[in-house]
PDB file of C-alpha atoms in Angstrom:
ATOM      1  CA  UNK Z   1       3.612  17.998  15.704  1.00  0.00           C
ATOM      2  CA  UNK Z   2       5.949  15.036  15.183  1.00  0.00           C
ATOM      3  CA  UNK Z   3       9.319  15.287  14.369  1.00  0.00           C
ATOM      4  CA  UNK Z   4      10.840  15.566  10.556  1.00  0.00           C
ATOM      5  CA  UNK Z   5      14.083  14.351  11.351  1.00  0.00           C
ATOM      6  CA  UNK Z   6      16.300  12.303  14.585  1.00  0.00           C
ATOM      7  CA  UNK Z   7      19.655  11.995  14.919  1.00  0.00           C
ATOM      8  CA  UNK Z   8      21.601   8.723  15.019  1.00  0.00           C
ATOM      9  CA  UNK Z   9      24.950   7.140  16.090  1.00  0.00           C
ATOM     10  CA  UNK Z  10      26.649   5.874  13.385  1.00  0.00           C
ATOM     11  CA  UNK Z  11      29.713   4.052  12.400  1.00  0.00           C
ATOM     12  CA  UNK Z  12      31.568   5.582   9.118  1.00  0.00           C
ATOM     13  CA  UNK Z  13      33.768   3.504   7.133  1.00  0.00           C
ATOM     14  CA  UNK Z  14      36.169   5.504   4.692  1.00  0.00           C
ATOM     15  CA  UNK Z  15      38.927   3.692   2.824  1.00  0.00           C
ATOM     16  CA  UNK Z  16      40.832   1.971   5.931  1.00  0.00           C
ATOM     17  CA  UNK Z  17      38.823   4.413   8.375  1.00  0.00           C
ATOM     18  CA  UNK Z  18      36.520   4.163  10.794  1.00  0.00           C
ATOM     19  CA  UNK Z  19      35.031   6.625  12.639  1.00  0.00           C
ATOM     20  CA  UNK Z  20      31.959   7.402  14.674  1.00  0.00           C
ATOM     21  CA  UNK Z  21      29.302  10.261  14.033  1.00  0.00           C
ATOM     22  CA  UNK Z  22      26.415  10.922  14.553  1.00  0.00           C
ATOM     23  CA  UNK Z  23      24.285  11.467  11.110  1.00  0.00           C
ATOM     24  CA  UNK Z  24      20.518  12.906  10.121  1.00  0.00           C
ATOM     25  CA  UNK Z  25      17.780  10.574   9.150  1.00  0.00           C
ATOM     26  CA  UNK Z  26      14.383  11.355   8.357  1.00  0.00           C
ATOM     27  CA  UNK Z  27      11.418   9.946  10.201  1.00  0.00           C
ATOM     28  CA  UNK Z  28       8.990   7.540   9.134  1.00  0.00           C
ATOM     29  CA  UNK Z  29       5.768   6.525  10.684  1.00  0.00           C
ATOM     30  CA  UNK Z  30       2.699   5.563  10.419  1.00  0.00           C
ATOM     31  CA  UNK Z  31      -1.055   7.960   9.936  1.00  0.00           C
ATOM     32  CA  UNK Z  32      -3.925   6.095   9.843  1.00  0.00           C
ATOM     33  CA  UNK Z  33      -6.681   8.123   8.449  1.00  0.00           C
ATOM     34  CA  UNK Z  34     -10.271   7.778   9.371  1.00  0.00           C
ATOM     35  CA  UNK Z  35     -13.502   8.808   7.764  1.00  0.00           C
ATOM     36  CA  UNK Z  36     -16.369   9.458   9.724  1.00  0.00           C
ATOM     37  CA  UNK Z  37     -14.424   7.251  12.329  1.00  0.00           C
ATOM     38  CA  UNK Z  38     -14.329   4.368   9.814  1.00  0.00           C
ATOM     39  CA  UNK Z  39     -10.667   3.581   8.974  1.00  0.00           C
ATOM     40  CA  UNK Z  40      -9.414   4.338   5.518  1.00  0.00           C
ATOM     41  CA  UNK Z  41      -5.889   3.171   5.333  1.00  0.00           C
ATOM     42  CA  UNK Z  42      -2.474   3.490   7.023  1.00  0.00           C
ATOM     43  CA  UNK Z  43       0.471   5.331   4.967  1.00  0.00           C
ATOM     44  CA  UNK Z  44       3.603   5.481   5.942  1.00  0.00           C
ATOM     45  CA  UNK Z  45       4.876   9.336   6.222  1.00  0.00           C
ATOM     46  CA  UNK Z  46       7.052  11.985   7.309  1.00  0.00           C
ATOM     47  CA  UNK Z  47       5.252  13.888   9.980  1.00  0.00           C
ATOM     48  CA  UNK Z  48       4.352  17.090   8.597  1.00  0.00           C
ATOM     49  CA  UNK Z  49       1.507  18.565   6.448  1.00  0.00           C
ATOM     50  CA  UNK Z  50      -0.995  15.225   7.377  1.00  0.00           C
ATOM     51  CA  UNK Z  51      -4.079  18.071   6.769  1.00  0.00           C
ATOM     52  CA  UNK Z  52      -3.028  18.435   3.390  1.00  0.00           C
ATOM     53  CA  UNK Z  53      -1.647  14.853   3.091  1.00  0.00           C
ATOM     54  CA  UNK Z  54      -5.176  13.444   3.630  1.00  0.00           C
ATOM     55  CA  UNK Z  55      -6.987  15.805   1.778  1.00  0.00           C
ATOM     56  CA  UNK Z  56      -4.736  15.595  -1.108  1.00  0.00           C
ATOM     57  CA  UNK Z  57      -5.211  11.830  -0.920  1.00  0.00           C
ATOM     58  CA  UNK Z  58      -9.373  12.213  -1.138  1.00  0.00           C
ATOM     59  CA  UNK Z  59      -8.734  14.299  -4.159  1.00  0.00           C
ATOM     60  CA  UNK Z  60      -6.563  11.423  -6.488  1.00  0.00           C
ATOM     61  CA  UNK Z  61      -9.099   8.890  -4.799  1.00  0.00           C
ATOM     62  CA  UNK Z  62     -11.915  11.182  -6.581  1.00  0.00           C
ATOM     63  CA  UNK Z  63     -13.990  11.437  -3.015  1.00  0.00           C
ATOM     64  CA  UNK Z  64     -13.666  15.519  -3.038  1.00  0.00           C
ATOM     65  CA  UNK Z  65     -13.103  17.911  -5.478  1.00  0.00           C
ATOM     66  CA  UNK Z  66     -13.282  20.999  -3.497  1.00  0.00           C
ATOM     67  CA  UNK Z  67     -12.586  22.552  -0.259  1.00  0.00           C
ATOM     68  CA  UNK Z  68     -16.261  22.321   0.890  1.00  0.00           C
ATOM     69  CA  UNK Z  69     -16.677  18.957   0.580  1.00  0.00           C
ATOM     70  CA  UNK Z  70     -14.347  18.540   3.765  1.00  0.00           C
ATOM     71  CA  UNK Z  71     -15.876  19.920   6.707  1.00  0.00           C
ATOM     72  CA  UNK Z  72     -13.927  19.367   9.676  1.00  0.00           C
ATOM     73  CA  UNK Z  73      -9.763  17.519  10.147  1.00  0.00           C
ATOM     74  CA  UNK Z  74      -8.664  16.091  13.769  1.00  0.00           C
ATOM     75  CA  UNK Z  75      -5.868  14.295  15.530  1.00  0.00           C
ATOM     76  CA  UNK Z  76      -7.589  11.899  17.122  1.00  0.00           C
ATOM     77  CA  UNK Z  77      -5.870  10.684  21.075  1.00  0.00           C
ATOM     78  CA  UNK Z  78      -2.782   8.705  20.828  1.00  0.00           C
ATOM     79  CA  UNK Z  79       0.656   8.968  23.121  1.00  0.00           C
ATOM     80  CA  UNK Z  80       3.696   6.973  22.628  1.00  0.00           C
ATOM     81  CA  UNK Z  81       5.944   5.603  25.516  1.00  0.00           C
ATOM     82  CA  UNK Z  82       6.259   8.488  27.140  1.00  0.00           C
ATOM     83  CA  UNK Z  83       2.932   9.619  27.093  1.00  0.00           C
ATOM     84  CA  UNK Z  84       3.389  12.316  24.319  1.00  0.00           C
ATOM     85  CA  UNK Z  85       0.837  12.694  21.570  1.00  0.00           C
ATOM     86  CA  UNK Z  86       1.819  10.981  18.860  1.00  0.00           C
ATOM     87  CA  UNK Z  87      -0.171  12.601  16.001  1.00  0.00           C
ATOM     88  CA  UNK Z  88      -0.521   9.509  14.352  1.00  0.00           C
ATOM     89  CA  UNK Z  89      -4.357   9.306  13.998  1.00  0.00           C
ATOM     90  CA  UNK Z  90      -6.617  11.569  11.794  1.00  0.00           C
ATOM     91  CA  UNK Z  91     -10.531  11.631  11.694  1.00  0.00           C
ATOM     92  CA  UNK Z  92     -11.961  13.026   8.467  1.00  0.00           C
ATOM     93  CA  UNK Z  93     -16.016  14.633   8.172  1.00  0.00           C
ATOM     94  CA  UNK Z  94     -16.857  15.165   4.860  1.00  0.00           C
ATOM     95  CA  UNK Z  95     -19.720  17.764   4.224  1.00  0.00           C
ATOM     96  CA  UNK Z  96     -23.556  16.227   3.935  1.00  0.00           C
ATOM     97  CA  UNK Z  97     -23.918  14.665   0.220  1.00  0.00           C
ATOM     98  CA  UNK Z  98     -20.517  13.630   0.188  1.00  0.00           C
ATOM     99  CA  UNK Z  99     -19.953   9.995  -0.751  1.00  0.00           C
ATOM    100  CA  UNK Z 100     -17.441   7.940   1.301  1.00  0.00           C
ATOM    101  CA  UNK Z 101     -15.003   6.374  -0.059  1.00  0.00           C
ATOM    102  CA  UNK Z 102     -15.839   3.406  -1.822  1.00  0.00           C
ATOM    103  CA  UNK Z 103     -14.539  -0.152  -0.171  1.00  0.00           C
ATOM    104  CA  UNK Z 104     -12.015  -0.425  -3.391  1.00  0.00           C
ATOM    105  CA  UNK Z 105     -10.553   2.810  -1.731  1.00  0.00           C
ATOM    106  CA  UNK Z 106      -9.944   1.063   1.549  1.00  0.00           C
ATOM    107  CA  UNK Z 107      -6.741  -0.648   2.555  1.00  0.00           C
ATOM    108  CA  UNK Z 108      -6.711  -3.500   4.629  1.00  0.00           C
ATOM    109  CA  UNK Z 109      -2.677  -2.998   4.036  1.00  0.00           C
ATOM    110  CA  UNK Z 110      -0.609  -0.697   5.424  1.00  0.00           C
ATOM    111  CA  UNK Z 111       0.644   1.496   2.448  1.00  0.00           C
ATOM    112  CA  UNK Z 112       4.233   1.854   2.572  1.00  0.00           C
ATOM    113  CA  UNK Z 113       6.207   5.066   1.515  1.00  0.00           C
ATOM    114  CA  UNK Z 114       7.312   3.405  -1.832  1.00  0.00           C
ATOM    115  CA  UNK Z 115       4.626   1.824  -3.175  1.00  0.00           C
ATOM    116  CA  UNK Z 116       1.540   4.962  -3.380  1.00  0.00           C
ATOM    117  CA  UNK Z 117      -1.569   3.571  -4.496  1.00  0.00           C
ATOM    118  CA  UNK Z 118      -0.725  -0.599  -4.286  1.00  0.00           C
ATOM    119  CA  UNK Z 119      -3.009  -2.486  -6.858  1.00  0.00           C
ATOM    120  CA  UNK Z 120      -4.850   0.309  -8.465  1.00  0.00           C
ATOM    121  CA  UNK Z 121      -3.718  -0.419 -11.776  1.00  0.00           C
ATOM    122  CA  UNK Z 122      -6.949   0.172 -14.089  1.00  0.00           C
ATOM    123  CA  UNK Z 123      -6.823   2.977 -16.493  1.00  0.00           C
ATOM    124  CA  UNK Z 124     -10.963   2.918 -16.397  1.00  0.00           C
ATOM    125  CA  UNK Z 125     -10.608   3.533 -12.835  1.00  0.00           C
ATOM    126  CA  UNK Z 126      -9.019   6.782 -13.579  1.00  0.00           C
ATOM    127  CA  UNK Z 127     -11.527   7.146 -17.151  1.00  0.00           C
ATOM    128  CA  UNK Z 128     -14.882   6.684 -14.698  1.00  0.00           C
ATOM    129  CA  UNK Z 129     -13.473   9.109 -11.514  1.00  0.00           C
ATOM    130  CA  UNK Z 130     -11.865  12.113 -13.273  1.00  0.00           C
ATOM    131  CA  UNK Z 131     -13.612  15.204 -12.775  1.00  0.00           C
ATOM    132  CA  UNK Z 132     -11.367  17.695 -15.449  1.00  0.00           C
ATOM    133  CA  UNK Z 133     -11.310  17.112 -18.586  1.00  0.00           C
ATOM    134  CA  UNK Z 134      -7.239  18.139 -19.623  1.00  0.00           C
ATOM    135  CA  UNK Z 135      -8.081  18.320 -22.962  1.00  0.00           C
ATOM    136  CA  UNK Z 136      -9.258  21.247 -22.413  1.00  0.00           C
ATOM    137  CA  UNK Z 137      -6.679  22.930 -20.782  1.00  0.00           C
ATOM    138  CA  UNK Z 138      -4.681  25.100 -23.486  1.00  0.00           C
ATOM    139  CA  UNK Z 139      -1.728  25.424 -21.802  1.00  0.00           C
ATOM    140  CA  UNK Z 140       1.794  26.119 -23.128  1.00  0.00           C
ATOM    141  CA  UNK Z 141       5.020  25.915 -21.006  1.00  0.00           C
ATOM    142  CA  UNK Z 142       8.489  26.898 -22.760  1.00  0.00           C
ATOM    143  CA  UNK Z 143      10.980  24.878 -22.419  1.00  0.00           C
ATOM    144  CA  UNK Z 144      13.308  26.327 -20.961  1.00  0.00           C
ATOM    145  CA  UNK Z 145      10.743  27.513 -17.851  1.00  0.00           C
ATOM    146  CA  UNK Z 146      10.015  23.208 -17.828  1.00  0.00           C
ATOM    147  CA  UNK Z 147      14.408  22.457 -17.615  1.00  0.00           C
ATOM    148  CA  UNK Z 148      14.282  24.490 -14.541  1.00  0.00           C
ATOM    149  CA  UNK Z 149      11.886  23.558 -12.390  1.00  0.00           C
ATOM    150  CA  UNK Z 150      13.616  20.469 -10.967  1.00  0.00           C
ATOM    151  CA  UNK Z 151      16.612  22.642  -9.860  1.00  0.00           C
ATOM    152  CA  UNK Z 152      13.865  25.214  -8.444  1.00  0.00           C
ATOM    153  CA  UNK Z 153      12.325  22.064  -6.419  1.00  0.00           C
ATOM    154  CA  UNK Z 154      15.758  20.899  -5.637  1.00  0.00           C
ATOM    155  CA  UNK Z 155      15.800  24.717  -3.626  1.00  0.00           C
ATOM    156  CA  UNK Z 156      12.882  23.713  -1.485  1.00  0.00           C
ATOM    157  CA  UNK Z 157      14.199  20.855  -0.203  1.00  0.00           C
ATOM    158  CA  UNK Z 158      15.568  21.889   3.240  1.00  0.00           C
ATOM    159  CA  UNK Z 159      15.095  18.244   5.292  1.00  0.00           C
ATOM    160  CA  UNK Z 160      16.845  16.736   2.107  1.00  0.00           C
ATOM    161  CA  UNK Z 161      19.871  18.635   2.835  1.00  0.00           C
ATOM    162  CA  UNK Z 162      20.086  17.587   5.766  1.00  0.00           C
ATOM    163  CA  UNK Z 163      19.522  13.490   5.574  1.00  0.00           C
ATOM    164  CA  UNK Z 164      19.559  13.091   1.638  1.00  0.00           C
ATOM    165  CA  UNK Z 165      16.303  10.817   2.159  1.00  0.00           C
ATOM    166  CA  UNK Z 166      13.456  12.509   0.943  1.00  0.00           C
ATOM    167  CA  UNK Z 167      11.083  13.000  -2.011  1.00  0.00           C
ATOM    168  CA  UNK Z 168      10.147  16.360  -3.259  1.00  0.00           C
ATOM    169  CA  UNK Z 169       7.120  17.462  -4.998  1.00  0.00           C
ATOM    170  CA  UNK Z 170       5.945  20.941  -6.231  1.00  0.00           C
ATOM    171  CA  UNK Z 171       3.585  23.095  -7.868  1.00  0.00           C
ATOM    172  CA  UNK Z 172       4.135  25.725 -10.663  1.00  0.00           C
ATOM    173  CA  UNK Z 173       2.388  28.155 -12.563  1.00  0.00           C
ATOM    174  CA  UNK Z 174       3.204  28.040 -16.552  1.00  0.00           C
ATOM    175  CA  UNK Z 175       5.881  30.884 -16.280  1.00  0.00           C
ATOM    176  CA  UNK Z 176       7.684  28.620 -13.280  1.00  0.00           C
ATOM    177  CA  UNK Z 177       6.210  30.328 -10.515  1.00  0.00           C
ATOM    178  CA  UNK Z 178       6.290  28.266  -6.799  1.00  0.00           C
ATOM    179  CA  UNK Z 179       2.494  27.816  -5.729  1.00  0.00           C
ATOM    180  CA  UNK Z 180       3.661  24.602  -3.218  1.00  0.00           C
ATOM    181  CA  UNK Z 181       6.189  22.348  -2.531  1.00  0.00           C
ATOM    182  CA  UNK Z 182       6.589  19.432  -0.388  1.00  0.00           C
ATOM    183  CA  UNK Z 183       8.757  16.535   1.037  1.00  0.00           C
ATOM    184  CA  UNK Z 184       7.990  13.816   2.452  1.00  0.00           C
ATOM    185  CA  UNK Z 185       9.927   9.620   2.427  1.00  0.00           C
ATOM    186  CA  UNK Z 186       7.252   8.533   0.069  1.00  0.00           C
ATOM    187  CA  UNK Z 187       6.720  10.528  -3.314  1.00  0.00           C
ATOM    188  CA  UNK Z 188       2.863   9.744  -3.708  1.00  0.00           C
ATOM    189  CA  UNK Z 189       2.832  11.325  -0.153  1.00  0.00           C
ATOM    190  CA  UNK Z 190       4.936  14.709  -1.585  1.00  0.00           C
ATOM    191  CA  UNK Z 191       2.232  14.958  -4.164  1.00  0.00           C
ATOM    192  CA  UNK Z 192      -0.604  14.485  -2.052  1.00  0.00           C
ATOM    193  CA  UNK Z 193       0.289  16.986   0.283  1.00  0.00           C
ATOM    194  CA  UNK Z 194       1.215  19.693  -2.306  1.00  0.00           C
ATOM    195  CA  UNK Z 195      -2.453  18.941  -4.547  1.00  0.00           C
ATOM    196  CA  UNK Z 196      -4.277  18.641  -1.120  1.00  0.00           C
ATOM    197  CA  UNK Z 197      -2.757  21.917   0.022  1.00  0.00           C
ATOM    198  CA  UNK Z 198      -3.983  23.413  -3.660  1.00  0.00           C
ATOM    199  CA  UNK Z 199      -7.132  22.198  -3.165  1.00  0.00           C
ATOM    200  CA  UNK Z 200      -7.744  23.997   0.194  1.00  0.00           C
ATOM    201  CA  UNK Z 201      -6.623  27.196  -0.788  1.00  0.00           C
ATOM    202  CA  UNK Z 202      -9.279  26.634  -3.495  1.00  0.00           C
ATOM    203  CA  UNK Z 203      -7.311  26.000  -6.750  1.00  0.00           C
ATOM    204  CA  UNK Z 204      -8.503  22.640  -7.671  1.00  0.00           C
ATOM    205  CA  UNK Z 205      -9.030  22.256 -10.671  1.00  0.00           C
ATOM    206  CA  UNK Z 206      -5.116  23.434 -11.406  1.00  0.00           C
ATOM    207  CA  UNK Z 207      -5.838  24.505 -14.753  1.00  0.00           C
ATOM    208  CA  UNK Z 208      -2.618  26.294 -16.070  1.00  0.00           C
ATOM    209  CA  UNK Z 209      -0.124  24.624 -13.566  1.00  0.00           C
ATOM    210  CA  UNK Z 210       3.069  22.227 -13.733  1.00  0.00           C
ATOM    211  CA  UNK Z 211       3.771  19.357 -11.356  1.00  0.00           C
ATOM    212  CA  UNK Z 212       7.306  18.458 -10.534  1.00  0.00           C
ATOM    213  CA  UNK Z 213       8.438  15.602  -8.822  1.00  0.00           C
ATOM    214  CA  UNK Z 214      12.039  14.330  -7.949  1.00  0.00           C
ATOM    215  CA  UNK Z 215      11.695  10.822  -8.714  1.00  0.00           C
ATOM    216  CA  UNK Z 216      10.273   8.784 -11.584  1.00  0.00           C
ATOM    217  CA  UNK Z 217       6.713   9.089 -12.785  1.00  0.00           C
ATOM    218  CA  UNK Z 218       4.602   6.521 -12.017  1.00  0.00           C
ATOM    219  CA  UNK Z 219       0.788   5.117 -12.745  1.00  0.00           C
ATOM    220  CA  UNK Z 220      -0.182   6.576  -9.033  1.00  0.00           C
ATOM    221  CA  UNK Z 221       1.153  10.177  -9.700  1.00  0.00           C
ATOM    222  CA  UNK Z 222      -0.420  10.462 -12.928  1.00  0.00           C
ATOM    223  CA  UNK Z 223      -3.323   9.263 -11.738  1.00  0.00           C
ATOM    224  CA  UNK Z 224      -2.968  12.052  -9.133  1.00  0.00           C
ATOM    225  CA  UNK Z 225      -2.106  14.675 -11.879  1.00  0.00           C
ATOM    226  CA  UNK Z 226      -5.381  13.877 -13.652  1.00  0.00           C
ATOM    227  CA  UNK Z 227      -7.455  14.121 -10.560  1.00  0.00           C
ATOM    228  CA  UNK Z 228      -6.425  17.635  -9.726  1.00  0.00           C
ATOM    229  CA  UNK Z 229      -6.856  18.466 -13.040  1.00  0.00           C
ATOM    230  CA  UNK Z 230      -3.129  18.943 -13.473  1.00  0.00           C
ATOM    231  CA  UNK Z 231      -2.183  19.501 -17.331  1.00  0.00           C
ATOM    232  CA  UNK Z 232       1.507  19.034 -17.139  1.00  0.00           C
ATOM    233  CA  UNK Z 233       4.091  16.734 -15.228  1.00  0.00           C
ATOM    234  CA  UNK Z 234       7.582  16.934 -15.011  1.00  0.00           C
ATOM    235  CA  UNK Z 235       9.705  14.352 -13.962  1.00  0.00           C
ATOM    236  CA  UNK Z 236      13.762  14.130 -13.630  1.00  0.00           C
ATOM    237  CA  UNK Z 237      13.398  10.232 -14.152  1.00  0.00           C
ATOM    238  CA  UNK Z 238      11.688   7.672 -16.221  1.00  0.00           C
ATOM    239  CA  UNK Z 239       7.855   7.387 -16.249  1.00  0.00           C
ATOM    240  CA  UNK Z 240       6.667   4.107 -16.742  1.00  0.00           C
ATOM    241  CA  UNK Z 241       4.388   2.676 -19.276  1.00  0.00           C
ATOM    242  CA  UNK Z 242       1.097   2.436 -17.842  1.00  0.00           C
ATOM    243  CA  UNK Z 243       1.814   6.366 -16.126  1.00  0.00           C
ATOM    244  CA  UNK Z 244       2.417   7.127 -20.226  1.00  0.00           C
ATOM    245  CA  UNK Z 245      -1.021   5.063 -21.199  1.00  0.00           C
ATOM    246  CA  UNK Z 246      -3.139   7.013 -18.724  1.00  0.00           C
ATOM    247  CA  UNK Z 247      -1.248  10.568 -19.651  1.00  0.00           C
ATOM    248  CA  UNK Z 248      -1.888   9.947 -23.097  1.00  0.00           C
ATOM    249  CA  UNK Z 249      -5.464   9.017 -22.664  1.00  0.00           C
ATOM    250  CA  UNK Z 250      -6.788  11.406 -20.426  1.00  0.00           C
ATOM    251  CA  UNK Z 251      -4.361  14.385 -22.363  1.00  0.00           C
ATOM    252  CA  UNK Z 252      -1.602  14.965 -19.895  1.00  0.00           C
ATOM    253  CA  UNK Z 253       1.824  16.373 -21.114  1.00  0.00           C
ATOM    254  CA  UNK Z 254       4.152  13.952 -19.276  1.00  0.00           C
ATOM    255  CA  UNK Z 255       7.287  15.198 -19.510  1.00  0.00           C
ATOM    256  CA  UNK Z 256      10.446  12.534 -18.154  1.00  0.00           C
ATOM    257  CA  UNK Z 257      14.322  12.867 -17.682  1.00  0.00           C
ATOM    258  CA  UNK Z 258      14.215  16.452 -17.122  1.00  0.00           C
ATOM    259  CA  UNK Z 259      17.607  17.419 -16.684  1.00  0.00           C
ATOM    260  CA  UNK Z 260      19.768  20.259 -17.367  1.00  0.00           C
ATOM    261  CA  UNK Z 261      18.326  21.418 -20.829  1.00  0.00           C
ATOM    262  CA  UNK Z 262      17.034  18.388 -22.332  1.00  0.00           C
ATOM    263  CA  UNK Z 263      13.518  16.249 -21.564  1.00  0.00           C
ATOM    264  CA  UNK Z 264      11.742  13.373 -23.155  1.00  0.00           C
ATOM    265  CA  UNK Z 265       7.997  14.131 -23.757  1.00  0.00           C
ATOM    266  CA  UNK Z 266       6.051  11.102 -24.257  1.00  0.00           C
ATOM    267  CA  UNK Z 267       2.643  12.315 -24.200  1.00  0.00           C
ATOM    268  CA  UNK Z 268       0.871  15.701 -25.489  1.00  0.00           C
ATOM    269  CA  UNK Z 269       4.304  17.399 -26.884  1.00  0.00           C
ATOM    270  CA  UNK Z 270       2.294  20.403 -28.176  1.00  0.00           C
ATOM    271  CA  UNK Z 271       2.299  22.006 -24.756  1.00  0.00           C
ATOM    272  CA  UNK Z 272       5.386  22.570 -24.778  1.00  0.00           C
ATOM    273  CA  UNK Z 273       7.009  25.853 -26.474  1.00  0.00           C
TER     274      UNK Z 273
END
């Protein structure tokens, strides 16, 4: 498998200092994934996880909704300069029945680690693809379990300590129990790797769970939420307000600025004790 992380020369500038080191970054590059041998799209990753990556990202697309649906996973050939495989390239079979992906779903673009799902701003998008209905989820989460996930997530993130460059996503049960976590440079990517990895250990729908994330919450991880049937979100930043429109339609507690032992819930307050 690829490497996580490379180490770099650098020059360090301190006050009237200078002084050379060599410092931790975390790798980027680039997994195209293929269904069928038809190209999907190109994200831009950390190596790592790219089985649950890409089956996390058929999930929030609404292609799968269970382990069955995706029959087979492959690194297809590929070797870099030195004639190493690369593990850049991933070939997706879905199971007999299975729709592909629909052309809106393909990107002629590469997706970058910053930007998730580019363009896909349509809340009846969501409305028409959604397989859980969260309204139906009673779920209650007491506060003080919701304050501390983000310093529980903060635990998980090993690479982080070591080049400060990473998102962080993970899955909880209501009482603040670790089901998954994940890293990765882009935090759509974190997510999709910890539902994807839910989904094939046969969770999906993740009725009774809490999704944390380390940065803001945005449309595309609400969106991703909804699609794993995911009734609470946790973020330590700001949400925006189209990721507050879609919780509050499709009833999704979105819960923002989570830090220390205060929170701003914008959407769906009552699940929270």
């Amino acid at each position: 498998m690829g490497r996580v992380t490379v180490r770099r020369k650098t020059t360090r500038l301190n006050g009237g200092h200078r002084t050379e080191r060599v410092d931790t970054l975390a790798v980027e590059e680039p997994l195209e994934l293929r269904v069928g041998g038809e190209s999907l799209q190109v994200t831009m990753r950390t190596p790592g996880d790219d089985f649950d990556l890409a089956t996390g990202l058929l999930l929030a697309e609404g292609v799968i909704t269970r382990s069955e649906d995706l029959v087979n996973m492959r690194y297809c050939a590929g070797v870099d300069e030195n004639g190493e495989q690369t593990y850049n390239l991933l070939d997706l079979t879905l199971a007999p029945g299975v729709a592909p992906p629909a052309k809106a779903a393909k990107r002629n673009t590469t997706v970058t680690s910053a930007c998730g799902v580019c363009g896909k701003d349509s809340l009846a998008d969501v409305r028409t693809k959604a397989a859980w209905d969260l309204g139906e989820d009673a779920t209650t989460v007491r506060a003080d379990v919701l304050a501390s996930l983000p310093e529980r997530l903060r635990k998980t993130q090993k690479v982080f300590d070591k080049t400060g460059g990473l998102h962080a996503a993970g899955l909880f049960t209501a009482e603040g129990e670790l089901l998954a976590a994940r890293e990765d440079v882009g935090r759509h990517n974190a997510v999709d790797k910890v539902l994807g990895r839910a989904l094939r250990d046969g969770l999906v729908p993740l009725r009774g769970t809490v999704l944390a994330v380390s940065g803001r919450a945005s449309f595309e991880l609400v969106q991703k939420a909804v699609m794993a049937g995911v009734p609470v979100l946790a973020a330590v930043s700001a949400p925006s307000s189209l990721a507050a429109d879609l919780a509050d339609e499709q009833g999704l507690t979105l819960a923002g600025f989570v830090r220390g032992d205060t929170m701003n819930l914008y959407t769906h307050p009552g699940r929270v004790a």
